[in-house]
Tab-separated table of C-alpha atoms in Angstrom:
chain	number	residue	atom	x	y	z
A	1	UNK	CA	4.912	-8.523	-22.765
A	2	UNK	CA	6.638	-11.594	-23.656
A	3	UNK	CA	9.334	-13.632	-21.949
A	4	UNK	CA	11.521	-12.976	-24.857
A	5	UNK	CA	10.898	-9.109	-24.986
A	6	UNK	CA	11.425	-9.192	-20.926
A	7	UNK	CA	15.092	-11.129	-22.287
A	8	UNK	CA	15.802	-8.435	-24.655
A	9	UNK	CA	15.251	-5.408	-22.554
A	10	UNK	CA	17.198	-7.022	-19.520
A	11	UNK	CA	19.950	-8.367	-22.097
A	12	UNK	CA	23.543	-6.272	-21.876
A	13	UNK	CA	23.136	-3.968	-25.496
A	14	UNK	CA	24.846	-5.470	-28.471
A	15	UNK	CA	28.730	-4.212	-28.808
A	16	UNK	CA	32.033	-5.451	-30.907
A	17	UNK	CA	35.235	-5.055	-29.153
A	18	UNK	CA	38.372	-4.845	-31.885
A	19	UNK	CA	42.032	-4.724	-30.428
A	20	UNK	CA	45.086	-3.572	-31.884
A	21	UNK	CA	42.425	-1.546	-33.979
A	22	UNK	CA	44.106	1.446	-35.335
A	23	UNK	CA	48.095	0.051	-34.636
A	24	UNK	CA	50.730	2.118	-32.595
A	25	UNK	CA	51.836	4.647	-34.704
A	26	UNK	CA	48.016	5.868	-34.838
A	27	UNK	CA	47.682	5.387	-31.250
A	28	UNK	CA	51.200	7.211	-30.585
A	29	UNK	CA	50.622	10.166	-33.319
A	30	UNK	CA	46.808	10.382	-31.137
A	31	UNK	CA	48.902	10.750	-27.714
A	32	UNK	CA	50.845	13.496	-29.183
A	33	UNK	CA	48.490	15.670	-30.841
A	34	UNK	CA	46.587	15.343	-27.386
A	35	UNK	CA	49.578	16.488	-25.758
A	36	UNK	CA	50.483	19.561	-27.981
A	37	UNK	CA	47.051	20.090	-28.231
A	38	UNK	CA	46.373	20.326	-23.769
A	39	UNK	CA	46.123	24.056	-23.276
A	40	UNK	CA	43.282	23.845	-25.738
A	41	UNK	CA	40.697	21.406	-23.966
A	42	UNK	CA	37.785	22.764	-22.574
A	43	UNK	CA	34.700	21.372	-20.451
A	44	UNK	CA	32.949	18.774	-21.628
A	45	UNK	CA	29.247	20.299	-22.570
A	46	UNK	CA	25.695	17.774	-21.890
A	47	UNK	CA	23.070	17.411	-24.446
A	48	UNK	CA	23.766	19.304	-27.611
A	49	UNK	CA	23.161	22.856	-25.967
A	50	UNK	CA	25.933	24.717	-26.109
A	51	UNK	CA	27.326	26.069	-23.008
A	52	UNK	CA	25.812	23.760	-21.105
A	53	UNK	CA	28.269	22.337	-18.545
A	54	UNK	CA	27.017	19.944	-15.663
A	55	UNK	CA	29.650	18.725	-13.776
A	56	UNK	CA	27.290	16.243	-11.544
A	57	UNK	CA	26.497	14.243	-14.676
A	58	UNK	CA	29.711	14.824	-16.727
A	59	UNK	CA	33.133	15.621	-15.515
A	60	UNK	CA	35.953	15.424	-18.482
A	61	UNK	CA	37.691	17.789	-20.898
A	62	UNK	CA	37.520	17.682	-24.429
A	63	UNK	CA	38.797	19.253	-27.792
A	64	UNK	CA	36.528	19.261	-30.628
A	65	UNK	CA	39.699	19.393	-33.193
A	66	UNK	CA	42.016	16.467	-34.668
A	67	UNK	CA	43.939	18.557	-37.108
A	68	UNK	CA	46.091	16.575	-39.139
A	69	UNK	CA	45.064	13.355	-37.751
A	70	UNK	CA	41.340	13.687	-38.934
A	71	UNK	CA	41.350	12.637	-42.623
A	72	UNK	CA	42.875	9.342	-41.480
A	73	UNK	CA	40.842	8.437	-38.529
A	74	UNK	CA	37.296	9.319	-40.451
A	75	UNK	CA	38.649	6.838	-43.347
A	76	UNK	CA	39.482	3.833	-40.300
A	77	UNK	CA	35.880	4.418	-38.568
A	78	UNK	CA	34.234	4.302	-42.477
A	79	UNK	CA	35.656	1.249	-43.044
A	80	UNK	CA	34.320	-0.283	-40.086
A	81	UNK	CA	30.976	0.554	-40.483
A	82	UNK	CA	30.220	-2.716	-42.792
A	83	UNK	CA	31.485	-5.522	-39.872
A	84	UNK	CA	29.820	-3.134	-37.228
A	85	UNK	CA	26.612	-3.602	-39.279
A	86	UNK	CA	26.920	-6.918	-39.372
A	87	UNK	CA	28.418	-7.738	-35.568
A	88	UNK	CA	25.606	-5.955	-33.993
A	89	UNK	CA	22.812	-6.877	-36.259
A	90	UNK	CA	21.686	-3.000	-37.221
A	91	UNK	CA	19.906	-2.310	-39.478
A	92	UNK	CA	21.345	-0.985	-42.960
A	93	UNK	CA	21.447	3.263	-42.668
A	94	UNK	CA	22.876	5.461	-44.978
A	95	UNK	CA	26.017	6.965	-43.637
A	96	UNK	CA	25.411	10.763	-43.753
A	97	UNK	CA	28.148	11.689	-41.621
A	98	UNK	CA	31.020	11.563	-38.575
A	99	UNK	CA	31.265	13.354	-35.884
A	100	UNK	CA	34.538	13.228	-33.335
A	101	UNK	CA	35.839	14.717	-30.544
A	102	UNK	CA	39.046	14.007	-28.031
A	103	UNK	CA	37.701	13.411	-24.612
A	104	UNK	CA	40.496	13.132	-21.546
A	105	UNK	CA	39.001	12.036	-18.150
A	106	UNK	CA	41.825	12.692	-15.402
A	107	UNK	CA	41.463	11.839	-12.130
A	108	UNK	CA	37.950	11.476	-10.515
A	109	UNK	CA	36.585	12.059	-13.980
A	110	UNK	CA	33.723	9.982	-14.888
A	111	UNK	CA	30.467	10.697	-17.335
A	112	UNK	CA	26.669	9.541	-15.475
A	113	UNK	CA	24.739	7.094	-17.223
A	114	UNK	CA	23.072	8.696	-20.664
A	115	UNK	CA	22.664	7.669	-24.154
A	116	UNK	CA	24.195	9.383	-27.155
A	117	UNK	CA	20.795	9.862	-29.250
A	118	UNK	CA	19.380	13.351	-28.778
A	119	UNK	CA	16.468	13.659	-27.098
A	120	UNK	CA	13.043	16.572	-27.938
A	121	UNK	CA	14.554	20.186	-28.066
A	122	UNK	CA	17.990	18.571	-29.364
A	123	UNK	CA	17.092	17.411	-32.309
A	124	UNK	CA	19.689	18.574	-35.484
A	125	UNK	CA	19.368	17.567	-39.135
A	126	UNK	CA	20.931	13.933	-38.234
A	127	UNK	CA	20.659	11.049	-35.906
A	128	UNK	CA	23.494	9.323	-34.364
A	129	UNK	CA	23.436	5.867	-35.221
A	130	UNK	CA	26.417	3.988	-34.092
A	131	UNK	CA	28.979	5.009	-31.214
A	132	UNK	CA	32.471	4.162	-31.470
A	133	UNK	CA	34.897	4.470	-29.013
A	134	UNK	CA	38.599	4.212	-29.712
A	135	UNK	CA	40.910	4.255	-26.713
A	136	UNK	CA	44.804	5.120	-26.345
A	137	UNK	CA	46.704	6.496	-23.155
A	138	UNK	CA	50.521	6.328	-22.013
A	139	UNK	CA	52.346	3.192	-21.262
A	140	UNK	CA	52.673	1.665	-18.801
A	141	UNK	CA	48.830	2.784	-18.444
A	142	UNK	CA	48.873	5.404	-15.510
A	143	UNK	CA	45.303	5.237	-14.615
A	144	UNK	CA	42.967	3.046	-12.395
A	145	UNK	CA	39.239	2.801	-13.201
A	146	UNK	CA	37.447	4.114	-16.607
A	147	UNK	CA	35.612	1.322	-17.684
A	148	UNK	CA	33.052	1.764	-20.193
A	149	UNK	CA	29.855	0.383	-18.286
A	150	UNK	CA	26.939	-0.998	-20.932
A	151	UNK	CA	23.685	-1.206	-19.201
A	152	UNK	CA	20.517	-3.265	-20.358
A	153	UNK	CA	17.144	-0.884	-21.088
A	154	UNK	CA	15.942	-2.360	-18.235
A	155	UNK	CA	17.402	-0.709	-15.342
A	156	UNK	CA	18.949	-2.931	-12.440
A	157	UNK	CA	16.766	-3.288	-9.600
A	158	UNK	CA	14.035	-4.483	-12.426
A	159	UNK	CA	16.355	-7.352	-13.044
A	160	UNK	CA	18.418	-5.646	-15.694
A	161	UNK	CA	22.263	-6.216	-16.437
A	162	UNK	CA	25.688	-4.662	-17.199
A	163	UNK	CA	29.158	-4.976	-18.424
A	164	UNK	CA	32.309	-3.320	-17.487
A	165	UNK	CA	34.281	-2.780	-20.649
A	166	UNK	CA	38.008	-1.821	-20.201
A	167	UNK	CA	39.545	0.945	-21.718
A	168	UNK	CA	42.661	-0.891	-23.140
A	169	UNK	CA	45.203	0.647	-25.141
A	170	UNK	CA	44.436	0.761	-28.871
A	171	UNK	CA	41.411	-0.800	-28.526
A	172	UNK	CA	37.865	-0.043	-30.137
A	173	UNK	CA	34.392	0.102	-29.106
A	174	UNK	CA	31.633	-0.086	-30.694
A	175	UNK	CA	27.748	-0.059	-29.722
A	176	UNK	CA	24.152	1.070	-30.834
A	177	UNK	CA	24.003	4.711	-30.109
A	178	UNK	CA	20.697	4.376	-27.993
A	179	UNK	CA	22.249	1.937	-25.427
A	180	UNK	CA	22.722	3.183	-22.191
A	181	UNK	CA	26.478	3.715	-20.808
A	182	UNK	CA	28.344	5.623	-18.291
A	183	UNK	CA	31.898	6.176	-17.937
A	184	UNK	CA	32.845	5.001	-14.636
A	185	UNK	CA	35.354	7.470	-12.494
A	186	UNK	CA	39.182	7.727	-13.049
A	187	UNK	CA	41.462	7.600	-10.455
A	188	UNK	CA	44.930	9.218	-11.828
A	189	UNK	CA	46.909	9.852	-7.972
A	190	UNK	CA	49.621	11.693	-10.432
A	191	UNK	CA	46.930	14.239	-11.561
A	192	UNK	CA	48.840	15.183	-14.953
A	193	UNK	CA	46.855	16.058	-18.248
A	194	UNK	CA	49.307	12.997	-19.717
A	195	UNK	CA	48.314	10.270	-17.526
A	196	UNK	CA	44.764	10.925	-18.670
A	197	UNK	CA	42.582	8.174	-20.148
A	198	UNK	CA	42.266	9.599	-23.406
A	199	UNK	CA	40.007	8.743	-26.117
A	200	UNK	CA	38.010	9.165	-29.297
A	201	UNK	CA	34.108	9.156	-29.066
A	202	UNK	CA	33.019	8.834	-33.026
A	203	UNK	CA	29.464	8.901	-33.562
A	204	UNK	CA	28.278	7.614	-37.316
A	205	UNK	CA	24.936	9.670	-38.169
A	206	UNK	CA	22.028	9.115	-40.904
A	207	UNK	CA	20.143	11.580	-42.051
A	208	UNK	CA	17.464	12.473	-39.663
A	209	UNK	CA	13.535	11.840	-40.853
């Protein structure tokens, strides 16, 4: 292996961070559909087999639901896709679809390290591309900890790398769907469904080969 590919595989994934992405009145209409909307959340599943909760790699609630709210959010993450493209050098894919859901980590909520492609036995009639992440909560933000953590393909103690990305209000991540990432755990002493860190995970799919 080359010193370059040793670079690459220790190198912290490619990602674009936007702020003030979506503006306040999206971020504020988001906060209360998720509040209407709390009896409704469930556990959040692993994998793509239904039913299957693990609580010792993911700990979180989610609804799979925006009402209302979806029409407008699926036109902001489509017309993103082009500087996303660009920013983290991908190459070009034909957008077959989005896929969102409303994830709220409260308090010692936190998601193991993972990637969002599926893996043999998960396989659907897609592939997940590009993850997005767009983040809102209440204000003043009522929650410690939450950072999005982007880890290298090389894991650490081979000399790989990280970064901590922060889940700041109205803010937008995005990154290749096969990098490796973990939520890192929420502390929320309150413990109320609104001082959650709230946000939406958008994944853009192509049509699977």
């Amino acid at each position: 292996m080359t010193p370059a590919a040793i670079d690459a595989f220790s190198a912290v994934p490619p990602h674009l961070v936007i702020r003030d992405a979506f503006g306040a009145d999206m971020a504020a209409r988001l906060l209360a559909f998720a509040l209407a909307q709390a009896e409704l959340f469930s556990e959040t599943q692993v994998g793509n087999q239904k039913g299957r909760v693990a609580k010792q790699i993911r700990s979180s609630r989610v609804i799979g639901t925006l009402g209302a709210l979806e029409g407008d959010l699926e036109t902001k993450f489509r017309a993103l896709l082009p500087r996303a493209t660009a920013a983290l050098h991908l190459a070009p894919f034909t957008l077959d679809s989005l896929s969102m859901e409303l994830a709220a980590h409260g308090d010692g909520d936190f998601y193991r390290r993972h990637i969002d492609t599926f893996v043999r036995g998960e396989m659907t009639g897609t592939d997940r591309v590009l993850t997005a992440v767009y983040y809102f909560h209440a204000t003043p933000k009522p929650f410690t900890g939450g950072e999005l953590r982007l880890h290298s393909l090389r894991p650490l103690d081979q000399g790989g790398s990280y970064i901590d990305i922060e889940p700041v209000h109205d803010s937008l991540l995005l990154f290749p769907a096969w990098a490796p990432h973990e939520v890192r755990p929420v502390s929320c002493p309150g413990g109320s469904f609104a001082q959650s860190r709230f946000a939406i995970n958008c994944w853009y799919n192509s049509r699977a080969h």
